[in-house]
CSV table of C-alpha atoms in Angstrom, one decimal:
chain,number,residue,atom,x,y,z
A,28,MET,CA,99.2,61.0,101.3
A,29,THR,CA,102.2,60.3,99.0
A,30,ILE,CA,102.7,61.8,95.6
A,31,LEU,CA,105.6,60.3,93.6
A,32,GLY,CA,108.0,63.0,92.6
A,33,THR,CA,107.0,66.6,93.5
A,34,GLN,CA,107.5,68.4,90.2
A,35,ASP,CA,109.6,71.6,89.8
A,36,LEU,CA,107.9,74.0,87.5
A,37,SER,CA,109.5,77.1,86.0
A,38,ALA,CA,107.7,80.4,86.3
A,39,ASP,CA,107.2,80.7,82.6
A,40,ALA,CA,104.1,80.4,80.4
A,41,ASP,CA,104.4,76.6,80.2
A,42,GLY,CA,105.1,76.1,83.9
A,43,ILE,CA,102.2,78.3,84.9
A,44,ALA,CA,99.8,76.5,82.5
A,45,LYS,CA,100.9,73.1,83.9
A,46,ALA,CA,100.4,74.4,87.5
A,47,ALA,CA,96.9,75.6,86.6
A,48,ASP,CA,96.0,72.3,85.1
A,49,LEU,CA,97.2,70.5,88.2
A,50,LEU,CA,94.9,72.7,90.3
A,51,ARG,CA,92.0,71.9,88.0
A,52,GLN,CA,92.7,68.2,88.7
A,53,GLY,CA,92.3,68.8,92.4
A,54,LEU,CA,96.0,68.5,93.1
A,55,LEU,CA,98.2,70.8,95.2
A,56,VAL,CA,100.7,73.3,93.9
A,57,ALA,CA,103.1,75.5,95.9
A,58,PHE,CA,103.5,79.0,94.3
A,59,PRO,CA,105.2,82.3,95.1
A,60,THR,CA,103.4,85.3,96.4
A,61,GLU,CA,105.1,88.6,97.4
A,62,THR,CA,104.7,87.5,101.1
A,63,VAL,CA,105.6,83.7,101.3
A,64,TYR,CA,105.1,80.6,99.2
A,65,GLY,CA,101.5,79.4,99.3
A,66,LEU,CA,100.2,75.9,99.1
A,67,GLY,CA,97.4,76.1,96.6
A,68,GLY,CA,94.3,74.0,96.0
A,69,ASP,CA,91.0,74.7,94.3
A,70,ALA,CA,88.9,76.5,97.0
A,71,ARG,CA,85.7,75.0,95.5
A,72,ASN,CA,86.9,71.4,95.7
A,73,GLY,CA,86.5,69.9,99.2
A,74,GLU,CA,88.8,67.1,98.5
A,75,ALA,CA,91.6,69.4,97.3
A,76,VAL,CA,91.1,71.6,100.4
A,77,ALA,CA,91.2,68.5,102.6
A,78,ALA,CA,94.5,67.5,101.0
A,79,ILE,CA,95.9,70.9,102.0
A,80,TYR,CA,95.1,70.3,105.7
A,81,GLU,CA,96.5,66.8,105.4
A,82,ALA,CA,99.7,67.9,103.7
A,83,LYS,CA,100.3,70.6,106.3
A,84,GLY,CA,99.0,68.7,109.3
A,85,ARG,CA,96.9,71.8,109.9
A,86,PRO,CA,94.0,71.9,112.4
A,87,SER,CA,90.7,72.0,110.4
A,88,PHE,CA,89.3,74.7,112.6
A,89,ASN,CA,91.9,77.1,111.3
A,90,PRO,CA,90.5,78.9,108.2
A,91,LEU,CA,92.3,79.4,104.9
A,92,ILE,CA,92.8,82.5,102.6
A,93,ALA,CA,91.2,82.3,99.2
A,94,HIS,CA,93.5,84.0,96.6
A,95,VAL,CA,91.8,85.5,93.5
A,96,ALA,CA,93.0,87.3,90.4
A,97,SER,CA,91.1,90.6,90.9
A,98,THR,CA,88.7,92.6,92.9
A,99,GLU,CA,85.9,91.7,90.5
A,100,THR,CA,86.6,88.0,91.1
A,101,ALA,CA,86.5,88.6,94.9
A,102,LYS,CA,83.0,90.1,94.6
A,103,ARG,CA,81.7,86.8,93.2
A,104,PHE,CA,82.3,85.2,96.5
A,105,VAL,CA,81.9,87.8,99.3
A,106,GLU,CA,79.5,90.6,100.1
A,107,TRP,CA,81.3,93.8,99.2
A,108,THR,CA,81.3,97.0,101.3
A,109,ASP,CA,82.4,100.6,101.0
A,110,GLN,CA,85.3,99.9,103.4
A,111,ALA,CA,86.4,96.8,101.4
A,112,GLU,CA,86.4,99.0,98.3
A,113,GLN,CA,88.5,101.6,100.0
A,114,LEU,CA,91.1,99.0,101.1
A,115,ALA,CA,91.1,97.3,97.7
A,116,GLN,CA,91.7,100.6,96.0
A,117,ALA,CA,94.6,101.3,98.4
A,118,PHE,CA,96.3,98.0,98.8
A,119,TRP,CA,95.2,95.4,96.1
A,120,PRO,CA,97.0,93.8,94.6
A,121,GLY,CA,99.2,93.4,97.7
A,122,PRO,CA,99.8,91.8,101.1
A,123,LEU,CA,96.3,92.6,102.6
A,124,THR,CA,93.6,90.0,103.2
A,125,MET,CA,90.0,91.0,104.0
A,126,VAL,CA,87.5,88.8,105.8
A,127,LEU,CA,84.0,89.5,104.5
A,128,PRO,CA,80.6,87.8,104.7
A,129,LEU,CA,80.1,85.0,102.1
A,130,GLN,CA,77.6,85.4,99.2
A,131,ASP,CA,74.7,83.0,99.3
A,132,ASP,CA,75.8,81.2,96.1
A,133,HIS,CA,79.6,81.4,96.8
A,134,GLY,CA,80.5,77.7,96.0
A,135,ILE,CA,83.5,77.8,98.4
A,136,SER,CA,84.2,74.6,100.3
A,137,SER,CA,83.2,74.9,104.0
A,138,LEU,CA,86.7,73.5,104.8
A,139,VAL,CA,88.2,76.8,103.6
A,140,THR,CA,86.1,78.8,106.0
A,141,ALA,CA,86.3,76.3,108.8
A,142,GLY,CA,82.5,76.4,108.8
A,143,LEU,CA,82.3,80.1,109.3
A,144,ASP,CA,80.0,82.4,107.3
A,145,THR,CA,82.9,84.6,106.3
A,146,LEU,CA,85.8,84.2,103.8
A,147,ALA,CA,89.3,85.6,104.0
A,148,VAL,CA,90.2,86.8,100.5
A,149,ARG,CA,93.1,88.6,98.9
A,150,VAL,CA,94.5,89.6,95.5
A,151,PRO,CA,98.3,89.0,95.6
A,152,ALA,CA,100.7,91.3,93.8
A,153,HIS,CA,103.4,88.7,92.7
A,154,PRO,CA,103.3,88.5,88.9
A,155,THR,CA,103.6,84.7,88.9
A,156,ALA,CA,100.8,84.3,91.4
A,157,ARG,CA,98.6,86.6,89.4
A,158,ALA,CA,99.4,84.8,86.2
A,159,LEU,CA,98.6,81.4,87.8
A,160,LEU,CA,95.3,82.7,89.2
A,161,ALA,CA,94.3,84.2,85.9
A,162,SER,CA,95.1,81.0,84.1
A,163,PHE,CA,93.2,78.9,86.7
A,164,ASP,CA,90.3,81.4,86.6
A,165,GLY,CA,89.0,80.6,90.1
A,166,PRO,CA,89.7,80.9,93.9
A,167,VAL,CA,92.8,79.2,95.2
A,168,ALA,CA,92.9,78.3,98.9
A,169,ALA,CA,96.6,78.8,99.9
A,170,PRO,CA,98.0,78.8,103.4
A,171,SER,CA,101.8,79.0,103.7
A,172,ALA,CA,103.5,76.0,102.0
A,173,ASN,CA,105.0,74.5,105.2
A,174,PRO,CA,104.0,71.9,107.8
A,175,SER,CA,101.5,73.6,110.2
A,176,GLY,CA,103.1,75.7,113.0
A,177,GLN,CA,106.6,75.6,111.5
A,178,ILE,CA,108.6,78.4,109.9
A,179,SER,CA,106.9,79.9,106.8
A,180,PRO,CA,108.7,79.3,103.5
A,181,THR,CA,110.1,82.2,101.5
A,182,THR,CA,112.1,80.0,99.0
A,183,PRO,CA,111.3,76.9,96.9
A,184,ALA,CA,113.9,75.0,99.0
A,185,HIS,CA,112.0,75.8,102.1
A,186,VAL,CA,108.9,74.3,100.5
A,187,ARG,CA,110.6,71.2,99.4
A,188,THR,CA,112.2,70.6,102.8
A,189,GLY,CA,108.8,70.6,104.5
A,190,LEU,CA,106.4,69.1,101.8
A,191,GLU,CA,108.5,66.9,99.5
A,192,GLY,CA,106.3,64.0,98.3
A,193,ARG,CA,103.1,65.5,99.8
A,194,ILE,CA,102.3,67.9,96.9
A,195,ALA,CA,102.2,67.7,93.2
A,196,ALA,CA,104.5,70.6,92.2
A,197,ILE,CA,106.4,73.7,93.2
A,198,LEU,CA,106.2,76.7,90.9
A,199,ASP,CA,109.6,78.1,91.3
A,200,ASP,CA,110.2,81.9,91.0
A,201,GLY,CA,112.9,82.4,93.5
A,202,PRO,CA,112.7,84.1,97.0
A,203,CYS,CA,109.7,86.1,98.1
A,204,GLY,CA,110.1,89.9,98.5
A,205,VAL,CA,108.0,90.9,101.5
A,206,GLY,CA,108.7,87.8,103.6
A,207,LEU,CA,105.8,88.3,106.0
A,208,GLU,CA,102.3,87.0,105.5
A,209,SER,CA,99.5,89.4,104.6
A,210,THR,CA,97.8,91.7,107.1
A,211,ILE,CA,94.3,90.4,107.8
A,212,VAL,CA,91.4,92.9,108.4
A,213,GLY,CA,88.0,91.7,109.4
A,214,LEU,CA,85.1,93.7,107.8
A,215,ALA,CA,82.2,91.5,108.8
A,216,GLY,CA,81.4,94.0,111.6
A,217,ALA,CA,83.4,96.8,113.0
A,218,PRO,CA,86.8,96.9,111.3
A,219,ALA,CA,89.3,94.7,113.2
A,220,LEU,CA,92.9,93.8,112.9
A,221,LEU,CA,92.9,90.0,112.9
A,222,ARG,CA,96.6,89.5,112.0
A,223,PRO,CA,99.4,92.1,111.5
A,224,GLY,CA,101.4,91.6,108.4
A,225,GLY,CA,102.8,93.1,105.2
A,226,VAL,CA,100.7,96.3,105.3
A,227,ALA,CA,101.2,98.3,108.5
A,228,LEU,CA,98.2,99.0,110.7
A,229,GLU,CA,98.8,102.7,110.6
A,230,ARG,CA,98.3,102.8,106.8
A,231,ILE,CA,95.0,100.9,107.0
A,232,GLU,CA,93.7,103.2,109.7
A,233,GLU,CA,94.6,106.2,107.7
A,234,VAL,CA,92.7,104.9,104.7
A,235,LEU,CA,89.6,103.9,106.7
A,236,GLN,CA,89.9,107.0,108.9
A,237,THR,CA,89.1,104.9,112.0
A,238,GLU,CA,91.0,102.8,114.6
A,239,LEU,CA,90.8,99.1,114.2
A,240,HIS,CA,89.8,96.7,116.9
A,241,HIS,CA,92.3,94.0,117.8
A,242,HIS,CA,91.9,90.3,118.0
A,243,GLN,CA,92.7,89.0,121.5
A,244,PRO,CA,94.1,85.6,122.7
A,245,GLY,CA,91.1,83.4,123.4
A,246,ASP,CA,88.8,85.0,120.8
A,247,LEU,CA,87.2,82.8,118.2
A,248,LEU,CA,89.5,81.9,115.3
A,249,THR,CA,88.2,83.9,112.5
A,250,ALA,CA,91.2,84.1,110.2
A,251,PRO,CA,94.5,82.3,109.5
A,252,GLY,CA,97.6,82.8,111.7
A,253,GLN,CA,95.8,83.4,115.0
A,254,LEU,CA,97.0,80.2,116.8
A,255,GLN,CA,99.1,81.2,119.8
A,256,SER,CA,102.0,78.9,118.8
A,257,HIS,CA,102.8,79.3,115.2
A,258,TYR,CA,105.8,79.9,112.8
A,259,ALA,CA,107.8,77.9,115.3
A,260,PRO,CA,111.4,76.6,115.0
A,261,ASP,CA,112.2,73.2,116.6
A,262,ALA,CA,114.3,74.9,119.3
A,263,PRO,CA,113.2,77.4,121.9
A,264,VAL,CA,113.1,81.1,121.0
A,265,ARG,CA,113.8,83.9,123.5
A,266,LEU,CA,112.8,87.4,122.6
A,267,ASN,CA,114.2,90.9,123.5
A,268,ALA,CA,117.7,89.4,124.1
A,269,GLN,CA,120.6,91.8,124.6
A,270,ALA,CA,123.1,88.9,124.6
A,271,THR,CA,123.1,85.1,124.3
A,272,GLN,CA,122.8,82.7,127.1
A,273,GLY,CA,124.3,79.2,127.1
A,274,ALA,CA,124.3,77.6,123.7
A,275,GLU,CA,122.0,80.1,122.1
A,276,VAL,CA,122.5,81.7,118.7
A,277,LEU,CA,121.6,85.4,118.3
A,278,LEU,CA,119.3,86.7,115.6
A,279,GLY,CA,120.2,90.4,115.6
A,280,PHE,CA,118.6,93.7,114.5
A,281,GLY,CA,120.6,96.8,113.9
A,282,ASP,CA,124.2,97.5,115.2
A,283,VAL,CA,124.7,94.4,117.3
A,284,THR,CA,127.2,91.5,117.3
A,285,CYS,CA,125.2,88.4,116.4
A,286,ASP,CA,125.2,85.2,114.4
A,287,LEU,CA,122.8,86.5,111.8
A,288,ASN,CA,121.3,90.0,111.4
A,289,LEU,CA,117.8,90.8,110.1
A,290,SER,CA,119.0,94.3,109.1
A,291,ASP,CA,122.3,95.9,109.9
A,292,SER,CA,120.8,99.2,109.1
A,293,SER,CA,117.7,98.7,111.3
A,294,ASP,CA,115.4,98.8,108.3
A,295,LEU,CA,112.1,97.1,109.2
A,296,ALA,CA,111.2,96.3,105.6
A,297,GLU,CA,114.5,94.5,105.1
A,298,ALA,CA,114.1,92.7,108.5
A,299,ALA,CA,110.6,91.5,107.5
A,300,ALA,CA,111.8,90.2,104.2
A,301,ASN,CA,114.7,88.3,105.9
A,302,LEU,CA,112.8,87.0,109.0
A,303,PHE,CA,111.7,83.5,108.0
A,304,ALA,CA,114.8,82.7,105.9
A,305,ALA,CA,116.9,83.7,109.0
A,306,LEU,CA,114.8,81.5,111.3
A,307,HIS,CA,115.3,78.6,108.9
A,308,LYS,CA,119.0,79.1,108.9
A,309,LEU,CA,119.3,79.3,112.7
A,310,ASN,CA,116.9,76.5,113.2
A,311,ALA,CA,119.3,74.2,111.2
A,312,THR,CA,122.0,74.8,113.8
A,313,GLY,CA,119.9,72.8,116.3
A,314,ARG,CA,120.6,75.5,119.0
A,315,PRO,CA,118.2,77.7,121.0
A,316,ILE,CA,117.5,81.1,119.3
A,317,ALA,CA,117.7,84.5,121.0
A,318,VAL,CA,116.4,87.5,119.2
A,319,SER,CA,117.4,91.2,119.6
A,320,PRO,CA,114.6,93.7,120.4
A,321,ILE,CA,112.6,94.8,117.4
A,322,PRO,CA,110.8,98.2,117.4
A,323,ASP,CA,107.1,97.6,117.7
A,324,HIS,CA,105.7,100.0,115.1
A,325,GLY,CA,105.0,99.8,111.4
A,326,LEU,CA,106.2,96.4,110.0
A,327,GLY,CA,107.9,95.9,113.4
A,328,ALA,CA,104.5,95.1,114.9
A,329,ALA,CA,104.1,92.2,112.4
A,330,ILE,CA,107.6,91.0,112.9
A,331,ASN,CA,107.1,90.9,116.7
A,332,ASP,CA,103.7,89.1,116.2
A,333,ARG,CA,105.5,86.3,114.3
A,334,LEU,CA,108.3,86.2,116.9
A,335,ARG,CA,105.9,86.0,119.8
A,336,ARG,CA,104.1,83.1,118.2
A,337,ALA,CA,107.4,81.4,117.4
A,338,ALA,CA,108.4,81.7,121.1
A,339,ALA,CA,105.0,80.7,122.5
A,340,PRO,CA,104.7,77.3,124.3
A,341,ARG,CA,103.8,74.6,121.8
A,342,ASP,CA,100.1,73.8,121.7
């Protein structure tokens, strides 16, 4: 698939209107969310969704998240529950995705759900994303706007590097704030953490007043971001490193001597926001990457999840 001249669109009223029109035409538009840049296509249009998989080189058994403008819009496509309402009240709009059973008349392409009877849905908080979704007035399937398995994009430049000529446009509103993809919670049965992300597990359990089950390696893929090898730089990644070995560059955290630091002050939110941009920079060196230990609580759990997948053997 080749598209002559991937357009740059400004995040103003005119650019947002043009982006929404491209989506209506069945074309693909990268747009900012508070987490990472998403690669958007009309979730009801099977050809548009197929084009997302083609542009990314993404396995078709890996489901996509449908982004919608509001909770009321989400209810048009999924069966709503009391727990979904609790989480929506607490975290929407924001970096939380819920996986819920599909309504009978949902109209969502089966390519979005990878043939499952559930849908991953979220209401993003980024004002440009919300304006685009409101203008489009429909569900937008939007995985991260990068080739499948590679480092997620947090700037328009990251998107262009990976997808130039494969998509119609990039809606440019600068770097993303959270920098980690959304947390995914399954609510089709007992509440389950399907992917850690921008909302910490502890906050979700506090709202639901229950512990969440955890997705295990080898379980059926029920949500995006569950492949063992994902978010991967070209070079090997070694975790929990106290010092470099050989030609490695060190991605640091806290008070360490390193080539690039996620957060000098050991702030996990800052580290999360910087993670993918830092991996992009170190990946450009062509050298193996060593990573300092990251505390495994709060947002640290999501950071470590991404790093483990980056370091996993390639599928």
